[in-house]
Coordinates of C-alpha atoms in Angstrom, one line a residue:
X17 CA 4.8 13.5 3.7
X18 CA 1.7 15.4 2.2
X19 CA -1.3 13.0 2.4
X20 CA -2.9 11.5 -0.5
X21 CA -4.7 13.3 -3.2
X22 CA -6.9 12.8 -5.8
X23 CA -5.8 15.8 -7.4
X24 CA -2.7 16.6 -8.9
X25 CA -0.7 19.7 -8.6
X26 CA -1.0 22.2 -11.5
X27 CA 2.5 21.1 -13.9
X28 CA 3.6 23.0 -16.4
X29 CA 3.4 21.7 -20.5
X30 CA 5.8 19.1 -21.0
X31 CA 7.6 17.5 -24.2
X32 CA 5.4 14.4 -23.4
X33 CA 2.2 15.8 -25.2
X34 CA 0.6 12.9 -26.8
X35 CA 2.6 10.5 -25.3
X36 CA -1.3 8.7 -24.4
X37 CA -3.5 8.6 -27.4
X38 CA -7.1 10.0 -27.0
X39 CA -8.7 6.8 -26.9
X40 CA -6.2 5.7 -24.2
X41 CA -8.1 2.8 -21.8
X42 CA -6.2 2.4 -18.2
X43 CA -8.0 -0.8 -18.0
X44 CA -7.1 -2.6 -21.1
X45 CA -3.8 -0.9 -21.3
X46 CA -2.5 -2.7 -18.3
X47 CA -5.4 -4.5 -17.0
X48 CA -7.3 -4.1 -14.0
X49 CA -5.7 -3.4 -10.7
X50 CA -8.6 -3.4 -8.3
X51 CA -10.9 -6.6 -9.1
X52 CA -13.8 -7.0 -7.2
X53 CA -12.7 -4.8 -4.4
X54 CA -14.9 -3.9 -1.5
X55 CA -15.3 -0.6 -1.6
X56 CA -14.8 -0.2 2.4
X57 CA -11.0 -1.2 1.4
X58 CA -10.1 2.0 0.3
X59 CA -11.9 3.4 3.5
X60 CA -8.8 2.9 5.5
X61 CA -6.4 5.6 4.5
X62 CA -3.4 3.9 5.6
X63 CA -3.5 0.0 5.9
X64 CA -1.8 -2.1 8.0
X65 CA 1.1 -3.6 6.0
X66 CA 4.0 -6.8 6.6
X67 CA 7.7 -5.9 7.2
X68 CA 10.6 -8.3 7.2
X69 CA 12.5 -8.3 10.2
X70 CA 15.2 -5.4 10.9
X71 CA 17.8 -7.8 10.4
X72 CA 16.6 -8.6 6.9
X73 CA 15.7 -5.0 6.3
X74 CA 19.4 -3.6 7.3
X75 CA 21.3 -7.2 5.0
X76 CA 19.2 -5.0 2.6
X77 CA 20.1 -2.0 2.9
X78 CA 23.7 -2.7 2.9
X79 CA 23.2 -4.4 -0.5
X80 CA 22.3 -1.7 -2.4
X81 CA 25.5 -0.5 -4.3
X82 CA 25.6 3.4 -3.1
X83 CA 25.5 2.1 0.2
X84 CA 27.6 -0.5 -0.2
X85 CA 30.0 2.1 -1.8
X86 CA 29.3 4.9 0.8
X87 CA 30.4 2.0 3.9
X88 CA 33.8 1.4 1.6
X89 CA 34.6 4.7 1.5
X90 CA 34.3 5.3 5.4
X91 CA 36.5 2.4 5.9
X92 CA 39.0 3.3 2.8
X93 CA 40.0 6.4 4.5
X94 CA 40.8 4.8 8.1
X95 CA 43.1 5.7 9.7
X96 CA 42.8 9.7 7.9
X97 CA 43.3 11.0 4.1
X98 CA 43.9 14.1 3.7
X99 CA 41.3 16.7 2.4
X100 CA 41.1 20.2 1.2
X101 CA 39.4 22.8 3.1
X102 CA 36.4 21.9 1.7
X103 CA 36.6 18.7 2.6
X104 CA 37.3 17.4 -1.2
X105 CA 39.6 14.4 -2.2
X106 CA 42.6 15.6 -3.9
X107 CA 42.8 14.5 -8.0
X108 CA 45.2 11.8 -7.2
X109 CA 42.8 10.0 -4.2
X110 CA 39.9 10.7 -6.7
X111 CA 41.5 8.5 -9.0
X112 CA 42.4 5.5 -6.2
X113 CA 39.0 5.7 -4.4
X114 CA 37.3 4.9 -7.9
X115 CA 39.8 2.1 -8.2
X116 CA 39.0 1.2 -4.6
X117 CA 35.3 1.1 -5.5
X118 CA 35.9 -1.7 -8.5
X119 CA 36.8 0.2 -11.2
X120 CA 40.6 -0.8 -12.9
X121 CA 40.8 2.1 -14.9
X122 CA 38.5 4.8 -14.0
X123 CA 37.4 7.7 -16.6
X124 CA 36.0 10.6 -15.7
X125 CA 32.8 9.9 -15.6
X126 CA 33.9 7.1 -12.9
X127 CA 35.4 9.5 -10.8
X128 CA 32.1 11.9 -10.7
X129 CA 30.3 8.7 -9.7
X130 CA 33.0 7.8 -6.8
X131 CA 33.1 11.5 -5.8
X132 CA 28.9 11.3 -5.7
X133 CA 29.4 8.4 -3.2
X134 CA 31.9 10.5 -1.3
X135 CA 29.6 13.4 -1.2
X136 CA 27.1 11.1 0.1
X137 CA 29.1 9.5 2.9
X138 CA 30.0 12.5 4.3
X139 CA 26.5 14.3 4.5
X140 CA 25.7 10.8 6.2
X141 CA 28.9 11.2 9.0
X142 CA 30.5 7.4 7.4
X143 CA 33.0 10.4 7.1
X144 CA 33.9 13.0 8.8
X145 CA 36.1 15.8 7.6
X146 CA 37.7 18.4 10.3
X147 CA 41.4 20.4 10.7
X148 CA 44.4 19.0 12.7
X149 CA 46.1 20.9 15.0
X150 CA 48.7 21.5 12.6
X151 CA 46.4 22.8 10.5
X152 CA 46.1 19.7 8.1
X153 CA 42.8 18.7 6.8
X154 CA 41.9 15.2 7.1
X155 CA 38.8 13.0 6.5
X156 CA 38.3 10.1 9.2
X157 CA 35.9 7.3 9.8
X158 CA 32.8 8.3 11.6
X159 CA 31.5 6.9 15.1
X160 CA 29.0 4.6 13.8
X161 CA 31.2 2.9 11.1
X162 CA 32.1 -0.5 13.1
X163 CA 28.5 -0.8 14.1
X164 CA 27.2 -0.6 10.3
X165 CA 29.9 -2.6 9.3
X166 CA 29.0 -5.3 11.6
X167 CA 25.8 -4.9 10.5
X168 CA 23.7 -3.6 13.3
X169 CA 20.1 -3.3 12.6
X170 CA 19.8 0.0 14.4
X171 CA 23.1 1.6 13.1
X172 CA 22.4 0.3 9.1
X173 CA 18.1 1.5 9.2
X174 CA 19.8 4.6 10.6
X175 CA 22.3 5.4 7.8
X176 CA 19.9 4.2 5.0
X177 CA 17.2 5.9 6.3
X178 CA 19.1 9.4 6.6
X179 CA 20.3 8.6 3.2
X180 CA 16.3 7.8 1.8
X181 CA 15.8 11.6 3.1
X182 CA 18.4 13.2 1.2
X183 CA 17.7 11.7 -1.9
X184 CA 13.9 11.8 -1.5
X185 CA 14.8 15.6 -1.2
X186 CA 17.4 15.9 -4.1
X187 CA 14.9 14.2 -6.5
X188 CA 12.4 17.1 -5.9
X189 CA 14.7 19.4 -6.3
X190 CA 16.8 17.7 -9.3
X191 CA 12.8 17.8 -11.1
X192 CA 12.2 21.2 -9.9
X193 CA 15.5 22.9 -11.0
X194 CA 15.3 25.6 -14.3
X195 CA 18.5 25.9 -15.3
X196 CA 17.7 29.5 -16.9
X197 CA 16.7 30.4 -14.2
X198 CA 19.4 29.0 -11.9
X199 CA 22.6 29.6 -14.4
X200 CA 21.5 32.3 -16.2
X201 CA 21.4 36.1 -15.3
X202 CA 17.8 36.0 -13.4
X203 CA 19.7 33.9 -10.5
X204 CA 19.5 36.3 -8.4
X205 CA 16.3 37.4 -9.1
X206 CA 14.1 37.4 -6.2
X207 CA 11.1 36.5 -8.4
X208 CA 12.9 33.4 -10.7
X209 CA 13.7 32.0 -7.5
X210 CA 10.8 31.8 -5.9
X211 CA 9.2 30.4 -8.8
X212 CA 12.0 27.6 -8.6
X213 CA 11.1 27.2 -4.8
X214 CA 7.4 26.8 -5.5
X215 CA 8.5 24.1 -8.4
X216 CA 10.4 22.2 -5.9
X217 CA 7.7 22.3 -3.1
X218 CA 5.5 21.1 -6.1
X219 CA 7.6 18.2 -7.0
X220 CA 7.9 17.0 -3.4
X221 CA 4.3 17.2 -3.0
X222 CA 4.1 14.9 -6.1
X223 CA 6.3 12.8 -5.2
X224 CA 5.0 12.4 -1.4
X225 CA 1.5 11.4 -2.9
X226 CA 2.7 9.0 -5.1
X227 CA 4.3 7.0 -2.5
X228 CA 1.5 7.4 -0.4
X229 CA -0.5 5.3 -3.2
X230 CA 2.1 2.9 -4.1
X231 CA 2.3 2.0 0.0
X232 CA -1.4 1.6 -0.1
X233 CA -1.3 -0.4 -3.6
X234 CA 1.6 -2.5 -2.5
X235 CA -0.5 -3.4 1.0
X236 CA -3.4 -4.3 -1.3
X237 CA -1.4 -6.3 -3.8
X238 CA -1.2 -10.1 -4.1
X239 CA 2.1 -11.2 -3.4
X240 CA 3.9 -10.9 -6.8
X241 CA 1.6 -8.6 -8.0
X242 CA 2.8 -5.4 -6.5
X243 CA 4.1 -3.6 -9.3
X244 CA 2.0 -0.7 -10.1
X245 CA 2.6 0.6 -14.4
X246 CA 3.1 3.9 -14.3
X247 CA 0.4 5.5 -16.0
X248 CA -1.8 3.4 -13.2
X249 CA -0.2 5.4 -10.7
X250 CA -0.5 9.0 -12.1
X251 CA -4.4 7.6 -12.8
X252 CA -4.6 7.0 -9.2
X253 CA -3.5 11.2 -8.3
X254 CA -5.3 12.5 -11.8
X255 CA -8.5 10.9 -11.6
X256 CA -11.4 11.3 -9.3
X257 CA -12.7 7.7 -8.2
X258 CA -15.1 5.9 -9.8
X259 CA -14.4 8.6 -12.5
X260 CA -13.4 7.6 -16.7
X261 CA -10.5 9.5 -17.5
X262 CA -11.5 12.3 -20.7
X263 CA -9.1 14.0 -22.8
X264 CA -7.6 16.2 -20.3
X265 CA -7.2 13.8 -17.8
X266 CA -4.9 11.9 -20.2
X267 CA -2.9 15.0 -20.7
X268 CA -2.4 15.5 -17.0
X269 CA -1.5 11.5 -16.3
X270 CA 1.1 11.8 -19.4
X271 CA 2.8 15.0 -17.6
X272 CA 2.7 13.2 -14.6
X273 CA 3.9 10.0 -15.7
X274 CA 6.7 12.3 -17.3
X275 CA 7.6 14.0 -13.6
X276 CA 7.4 11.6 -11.6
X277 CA 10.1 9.0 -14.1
X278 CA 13.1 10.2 -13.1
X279 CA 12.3 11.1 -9.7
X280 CA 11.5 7.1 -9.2
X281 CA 14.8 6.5 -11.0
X282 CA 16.7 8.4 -8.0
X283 CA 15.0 7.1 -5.3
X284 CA 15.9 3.6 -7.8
X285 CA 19.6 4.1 -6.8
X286 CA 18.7 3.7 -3.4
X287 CA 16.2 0.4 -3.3
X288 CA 13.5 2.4 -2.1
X289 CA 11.5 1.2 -5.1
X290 CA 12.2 -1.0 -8.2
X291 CA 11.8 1.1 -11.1
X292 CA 11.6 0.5 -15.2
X293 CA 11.9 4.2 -16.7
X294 CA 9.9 5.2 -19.4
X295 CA 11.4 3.8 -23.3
X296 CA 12.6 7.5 -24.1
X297 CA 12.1 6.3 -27.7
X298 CA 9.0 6.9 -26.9
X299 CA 9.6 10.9 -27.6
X300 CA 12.4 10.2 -29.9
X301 CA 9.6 10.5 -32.9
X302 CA 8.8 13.1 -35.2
X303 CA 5.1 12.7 -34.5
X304 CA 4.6 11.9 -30.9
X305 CA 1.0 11.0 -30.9
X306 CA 1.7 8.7 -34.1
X307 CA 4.6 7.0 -32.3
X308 CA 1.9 6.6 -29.0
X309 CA -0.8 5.7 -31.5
X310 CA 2.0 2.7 -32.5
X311 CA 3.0 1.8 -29.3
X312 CA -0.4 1.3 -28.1
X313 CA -1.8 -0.7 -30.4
X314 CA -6.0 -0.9 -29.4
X315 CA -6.7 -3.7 -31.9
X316 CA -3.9 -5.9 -29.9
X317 CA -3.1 -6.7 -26.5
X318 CA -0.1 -5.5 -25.0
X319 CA 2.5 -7.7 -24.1
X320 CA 4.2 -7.2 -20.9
X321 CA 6.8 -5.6 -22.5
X322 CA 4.8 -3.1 -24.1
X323 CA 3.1 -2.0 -21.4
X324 CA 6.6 -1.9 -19.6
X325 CA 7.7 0.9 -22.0
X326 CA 5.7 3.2 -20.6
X327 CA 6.7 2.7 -16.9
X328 CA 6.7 0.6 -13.7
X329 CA 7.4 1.0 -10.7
X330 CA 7.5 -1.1 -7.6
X331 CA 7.6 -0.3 -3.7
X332 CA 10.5 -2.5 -2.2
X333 CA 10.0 -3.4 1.6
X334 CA 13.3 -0.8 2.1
X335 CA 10.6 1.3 0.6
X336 CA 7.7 0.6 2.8
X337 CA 9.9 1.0 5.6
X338 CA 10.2 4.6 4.9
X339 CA 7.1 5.5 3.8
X340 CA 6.0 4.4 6.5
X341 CA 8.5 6.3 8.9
X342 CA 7.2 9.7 7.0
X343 CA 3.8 9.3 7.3
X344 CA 4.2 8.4 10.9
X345 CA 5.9 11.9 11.0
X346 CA 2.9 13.5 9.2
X347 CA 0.9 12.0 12.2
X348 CA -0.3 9.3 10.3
X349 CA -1.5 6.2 12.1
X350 CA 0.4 3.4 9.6
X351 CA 0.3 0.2 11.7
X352 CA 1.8 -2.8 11.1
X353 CA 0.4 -6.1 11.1
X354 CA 0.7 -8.1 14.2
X355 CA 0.5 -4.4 16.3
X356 CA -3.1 -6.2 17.7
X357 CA -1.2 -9.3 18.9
X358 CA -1.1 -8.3 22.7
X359 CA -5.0 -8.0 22.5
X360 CA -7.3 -10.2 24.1
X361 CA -9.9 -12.1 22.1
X362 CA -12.7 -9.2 22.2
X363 CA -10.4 -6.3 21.9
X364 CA -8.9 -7.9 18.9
X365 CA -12.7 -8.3 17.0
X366 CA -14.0 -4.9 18.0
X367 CA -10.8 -3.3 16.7
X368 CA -11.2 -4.9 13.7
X369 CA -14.6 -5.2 13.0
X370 CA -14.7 -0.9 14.2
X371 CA -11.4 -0.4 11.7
X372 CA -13.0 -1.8 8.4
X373 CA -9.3 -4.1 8.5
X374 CA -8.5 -4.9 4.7
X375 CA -6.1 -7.0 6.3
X376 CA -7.6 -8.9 9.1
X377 CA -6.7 -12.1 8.1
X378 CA -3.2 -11.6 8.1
X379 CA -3.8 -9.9 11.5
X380 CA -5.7 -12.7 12.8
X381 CA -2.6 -15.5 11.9
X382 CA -0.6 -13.4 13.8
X383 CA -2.7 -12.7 16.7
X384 CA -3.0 -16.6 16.8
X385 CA 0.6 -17.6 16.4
X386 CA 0.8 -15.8 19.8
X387 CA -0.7 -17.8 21.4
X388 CA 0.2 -21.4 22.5
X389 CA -3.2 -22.1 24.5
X390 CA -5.5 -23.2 21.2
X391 CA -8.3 -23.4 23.2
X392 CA -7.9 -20.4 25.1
X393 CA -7.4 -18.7 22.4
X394 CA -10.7 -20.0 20.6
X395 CA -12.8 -19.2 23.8
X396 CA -11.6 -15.5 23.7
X397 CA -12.7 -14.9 20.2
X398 CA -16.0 -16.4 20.9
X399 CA -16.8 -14.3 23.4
X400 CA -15.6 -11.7 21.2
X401 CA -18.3 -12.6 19.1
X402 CA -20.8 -12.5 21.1
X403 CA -23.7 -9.3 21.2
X404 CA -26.3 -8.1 18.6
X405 CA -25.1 -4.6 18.0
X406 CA -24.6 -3.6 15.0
X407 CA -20.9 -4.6 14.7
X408 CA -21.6 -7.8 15.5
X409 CA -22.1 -10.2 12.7
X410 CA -18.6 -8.5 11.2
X411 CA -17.3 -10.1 14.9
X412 CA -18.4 -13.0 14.3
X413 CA -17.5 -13.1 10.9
X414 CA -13.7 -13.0 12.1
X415 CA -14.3 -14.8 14.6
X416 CA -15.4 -18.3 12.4
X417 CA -12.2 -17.3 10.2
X418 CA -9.9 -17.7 13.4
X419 CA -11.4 -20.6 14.3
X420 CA -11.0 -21.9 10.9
X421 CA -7.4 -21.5 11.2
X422 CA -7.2 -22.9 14.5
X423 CA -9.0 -26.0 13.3
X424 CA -9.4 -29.2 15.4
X425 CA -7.6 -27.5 18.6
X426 CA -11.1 -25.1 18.7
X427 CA -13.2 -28.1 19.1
X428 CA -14.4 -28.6 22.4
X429 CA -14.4 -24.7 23.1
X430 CA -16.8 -24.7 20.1
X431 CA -19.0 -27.2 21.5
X432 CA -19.4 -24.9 24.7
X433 CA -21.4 -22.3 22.6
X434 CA -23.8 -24.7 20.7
X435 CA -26.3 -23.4 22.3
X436 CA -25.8 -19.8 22.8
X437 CA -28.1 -17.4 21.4
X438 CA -25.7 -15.6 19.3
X439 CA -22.9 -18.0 18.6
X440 CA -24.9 -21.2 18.2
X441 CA -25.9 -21.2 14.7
X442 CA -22.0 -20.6 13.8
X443 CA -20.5 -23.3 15.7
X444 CA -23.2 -26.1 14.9
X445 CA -22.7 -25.2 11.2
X446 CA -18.7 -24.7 12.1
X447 CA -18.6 -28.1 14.2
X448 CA -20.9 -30.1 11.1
X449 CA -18.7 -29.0 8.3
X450 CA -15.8 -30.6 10.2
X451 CA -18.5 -34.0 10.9
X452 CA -18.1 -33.3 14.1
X453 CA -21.3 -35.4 15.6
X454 CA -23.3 -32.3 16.2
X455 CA -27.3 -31.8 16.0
X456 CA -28.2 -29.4 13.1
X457 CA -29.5 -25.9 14.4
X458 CA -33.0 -24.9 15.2
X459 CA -35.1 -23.7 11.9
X460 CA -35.0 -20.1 14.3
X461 CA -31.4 -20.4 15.2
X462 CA -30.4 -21.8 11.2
X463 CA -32.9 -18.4 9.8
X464 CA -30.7 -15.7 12.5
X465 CA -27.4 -17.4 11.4
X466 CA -28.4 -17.0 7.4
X467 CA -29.2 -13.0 8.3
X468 CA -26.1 -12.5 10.4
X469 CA -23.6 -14.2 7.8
X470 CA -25.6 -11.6 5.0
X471 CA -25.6 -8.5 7.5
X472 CA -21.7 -9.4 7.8
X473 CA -20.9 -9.3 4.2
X474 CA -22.9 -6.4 4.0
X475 CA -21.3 -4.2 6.6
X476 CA -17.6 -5.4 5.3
X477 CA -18.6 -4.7 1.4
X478 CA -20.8 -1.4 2.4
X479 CA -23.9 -3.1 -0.1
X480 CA -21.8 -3.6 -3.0
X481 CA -19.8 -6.1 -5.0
X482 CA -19.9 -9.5 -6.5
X483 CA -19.2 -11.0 -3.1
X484 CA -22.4 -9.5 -1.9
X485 CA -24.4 -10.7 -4.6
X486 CA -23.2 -14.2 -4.8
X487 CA -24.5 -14.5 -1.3
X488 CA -27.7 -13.1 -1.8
X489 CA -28.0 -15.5 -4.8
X490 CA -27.4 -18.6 -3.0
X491 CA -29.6 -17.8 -0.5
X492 CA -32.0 -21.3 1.1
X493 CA -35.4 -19.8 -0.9
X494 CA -37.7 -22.4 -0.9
X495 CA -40.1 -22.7 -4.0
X496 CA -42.8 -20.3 -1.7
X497 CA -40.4 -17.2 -1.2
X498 CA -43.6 -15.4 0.3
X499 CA -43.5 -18.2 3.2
X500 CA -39.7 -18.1 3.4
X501 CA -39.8 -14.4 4.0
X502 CA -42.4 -14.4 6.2
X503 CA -40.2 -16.3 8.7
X504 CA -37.1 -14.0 8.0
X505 CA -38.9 -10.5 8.9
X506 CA -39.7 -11.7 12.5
X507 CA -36.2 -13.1 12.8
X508 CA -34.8 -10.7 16.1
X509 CA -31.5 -10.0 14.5
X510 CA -30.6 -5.7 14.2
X511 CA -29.9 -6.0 10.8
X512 CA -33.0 -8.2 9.4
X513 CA -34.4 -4.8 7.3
X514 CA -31.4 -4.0 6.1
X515 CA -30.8 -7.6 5.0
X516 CA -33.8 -8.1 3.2
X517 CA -33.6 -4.8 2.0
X518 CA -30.2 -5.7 0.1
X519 CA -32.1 -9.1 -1.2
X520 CA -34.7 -7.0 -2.8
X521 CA -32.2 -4.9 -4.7
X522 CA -29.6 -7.8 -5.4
X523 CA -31.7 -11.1 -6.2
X524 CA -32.5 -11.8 -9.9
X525 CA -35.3 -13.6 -9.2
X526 CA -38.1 -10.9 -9.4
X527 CA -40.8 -13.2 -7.6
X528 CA -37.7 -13.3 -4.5
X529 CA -37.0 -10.0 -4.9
X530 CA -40.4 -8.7 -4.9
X531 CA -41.0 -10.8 -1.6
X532 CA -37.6 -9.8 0.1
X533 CA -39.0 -6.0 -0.2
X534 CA -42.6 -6.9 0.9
X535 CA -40.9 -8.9 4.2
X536 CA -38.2 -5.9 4.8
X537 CA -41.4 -3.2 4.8
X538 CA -43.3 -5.8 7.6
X539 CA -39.5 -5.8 9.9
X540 CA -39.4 -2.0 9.8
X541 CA -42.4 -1.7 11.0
X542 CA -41.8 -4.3 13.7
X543 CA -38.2 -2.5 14.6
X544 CA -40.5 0.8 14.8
X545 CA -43.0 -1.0 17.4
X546 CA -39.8 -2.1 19.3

């Protein structure tokens, strides 16, 4: 799987010209799929994501219909049928494994779909097709048939899996095909079919990097919230972050939306993702940029159903599952959460607070649910927290989330670090908010707490986002900021410039801001004395 790109392939004109009008917003077209994002969460290339259990992912598996049809076959033909030499059905079984499959009184059109699924389950050995020694050709059930039938993890993941790879493959090459080129009298052409080889190495690339962001988009997503609108996701490949699409750009997404739709609508038929196709009345207009123009309608919003016209597309947990298997191939590092459970306490923080984890939280519950000792488990993540490098408020950070989580059962290992030098500020103010009867901190110990919660936020948001300034707002000014920040600069944290530097920039108070700088100036110089 080629990893993700910013910038998509060169395509050839399609029949989708004007599809997206000129004025075309992403944004207000099908609202904003980012939020207030830190901008260090799109810093990890692959994140961590949640999988159901193989038993749930193999139940399914077997419930998507080719499958299901494919594991009907292989046990319709038990204990032989005969075959031709190619390994083809004769007309007459045609005709009774459609009927097999459901279908009273199959057309033609029925048996080309029951022949597909034959096809299928013999590329994927549920089949298997050989010569007698009399010379008679037979299909039989393959090896693994009981196992997937029984509904083995291992043997089902297997067979789906192997399938997902075909069709991933067929898609590309289904998108990339030219029929003049492939039917007509250049097919043997040297030249024509290279140029159809270089299509299809083009629409697998596609393809490959649009999965790539739909994995990451579907790890980002709220629950619910995980399907992506098309054009979102051809925005994501055509347009450089932090970038407003022009003209052009909007010609590009609009070819892209237009290859990638029915290569989604293949991989559809398999459950890899959950897919709404393009309206195709959408090009059935004289005028196609009048008939975009109509559909997207500026001076209204879209309903959900208008935006759904022009595409979604949804990344199923089948579908995660193999992403992820490809980019693992690529030599990829795509972890799942829970991978840090066998961590001790410190480990856990440093990999975390070192990783930039989008996901940490969700890492956290599971690194706790492994554990029965509560208290153990609260006394490793404090000492996990513990240090004043640079990575350490982000530490500590986690480490009060944990602890949150564990609740009550961290008590009396919080009360062990009330008066350490690094952790004490945290647990008086952690043990207090839960009224446990604890002496408030120090003025120097409550001043090094309020720089080390800021230096956190700062390192996990790189200096940006409405997290960061809603922290800096709320900051404990008194009405004398010159006094206030003349205690903070001496405060011996390894972030105290970079904290007051951020003050200065963020606060909207210009007497605090103009203070914050003077005070950061006064700790660089200090940090330069040593």
């Amino acid at each position: 799987m080629a990893g993700r790109s910013r910038n998509t392939p060169e395509q050839q004109p399609s029949d989708a010209e004007g599809l997206l009008p000129a004025d075309y917003d992403l944004a207000e077209l099908y609202g904003s799929q980012s939020g207030d994002e830190d901008p260090d969460d799109t810093a990890v290339l692959v994140p961590p994501i949640v999988l159901p259990a193989d038993r749930e992912l193999a139940d399914a598996a077997l419930a998507v219909p080719l499958i299901a049809r494919v594991v009907a076959l292989g046990r319709w033909v038990d204990p032989h049928r005969d075959v031709d030499e190619h390994g083809d059905l004769g007309p007459e079984d045609r005709v009774r494994a459609a009927r097999m499959l459901g279908i009273e009184d199959p057309d033609e059109e029925d048996v080309v779909e029951a022949m597909r699924a034959w096809a299928l389950a013999c590329d994927l050995g549920v089949v298997e097709t050989g010569t007698t020694e009399g010379g008679t050709h037979i299909a039989v059930p393959g090896p693994d048939l009981p196992a997937i039938e029984a509904g083995d993890p291992e043997a089902v993941l297997g067979l789906w899996f192997e399938a997902a790879e075909l069709v991933r493959e067929l898609a590309a090459e289904a998108e990339s095909v030219d029929p003049e080129v492939v039917e007509g009298s250049e097919r043997d052409d040297p030249e024509g079919l290279a140029e159809v080889e270089d299509a299809r190495d083009q629409a697998a690339e596609i393809l490959d990097e649009a999965l790539h962001v739909l994995y990451e988009a579907t790890a980002f997503a709220e629950p619910g919230a995980e399907t992506v609108p098309l054009g979102v996701l051809a925005a994501l490949l055509v347009v450089p972050e932090g970038e407003e699409p022009d003209e052009e750009m909007l010609g590009e997404i609009t070819d892209l939306m237009v290859v990638l739709d029915p290569m989604l609508g293949d991989l559809a038929e398999l459950g890899l993702v959950e897919h709404t196709p393009i309206d195709p009345e959408l090009f059935e207009e004289e005028d196609d940029a009048t008939a975009a123009a109509g559909a997207v309608d500026t001076d209204h919003p879209l309903t959900d159903e208008d935006a759904a016209r022009f595409g979604t597309v949804r990344l199923t947990p089948l579908g995660q599952y193999a992403v992820r298997e490809w980019l693992i191939a690529d030599g990829f590092d795509a972890p799942l959460v829970g991978d840090l459970a066998e961590l001790d306490g410190p480990a856990l923080l440093r990999t975390l607070a070192e990783n930039g984890a989008r996901l940490a939280e969700p890492e956290l519950k599971a690194w706790l649910a492994a554990r029965e000792d509560a208290v153990g488990a609260a006394r490793e993540l404090l000492s996990g927290g513990r240090g004043r490098d640079v990575q350490s408020p982000v530490r500590r950070y986690y480490c009060g989330i944990a602890l949150g989580d564990l609740g009550a059962a961290a008590v009396p290992a919080v009360r062990e670090v009330v008066d350490d030098p690094e952790l004490g500020g945290l647990a008086r103010e952690w043990l207090r908010a839960r009224d446990e009867d604890v002496e408030a901190a120090e003025r120097s110990v409550a001043l090094w707490r309020v720089v080390d919660s800021v230096a956190a936020v700062l390192l996990l948001t790189a200096g940006e986002g409405g997290r960061l300034q809603a922290l800096v707002a709320d900051l404990p000014v008194t009405d004398n900021p010159a006094s206030y920040f003349g205690e903070v600069w001496r405060v011996p944290h390894p972030l105290t410039v970079e904290v007051l530097e951020v003050v200065g920039a963020l606060h909207l108070d210009r007497k605090v801001a103009k203070e914050a700088r003077r005070a950061a100036i006064k700790a660089r110089s200090l940090r330069a004395q040593g």
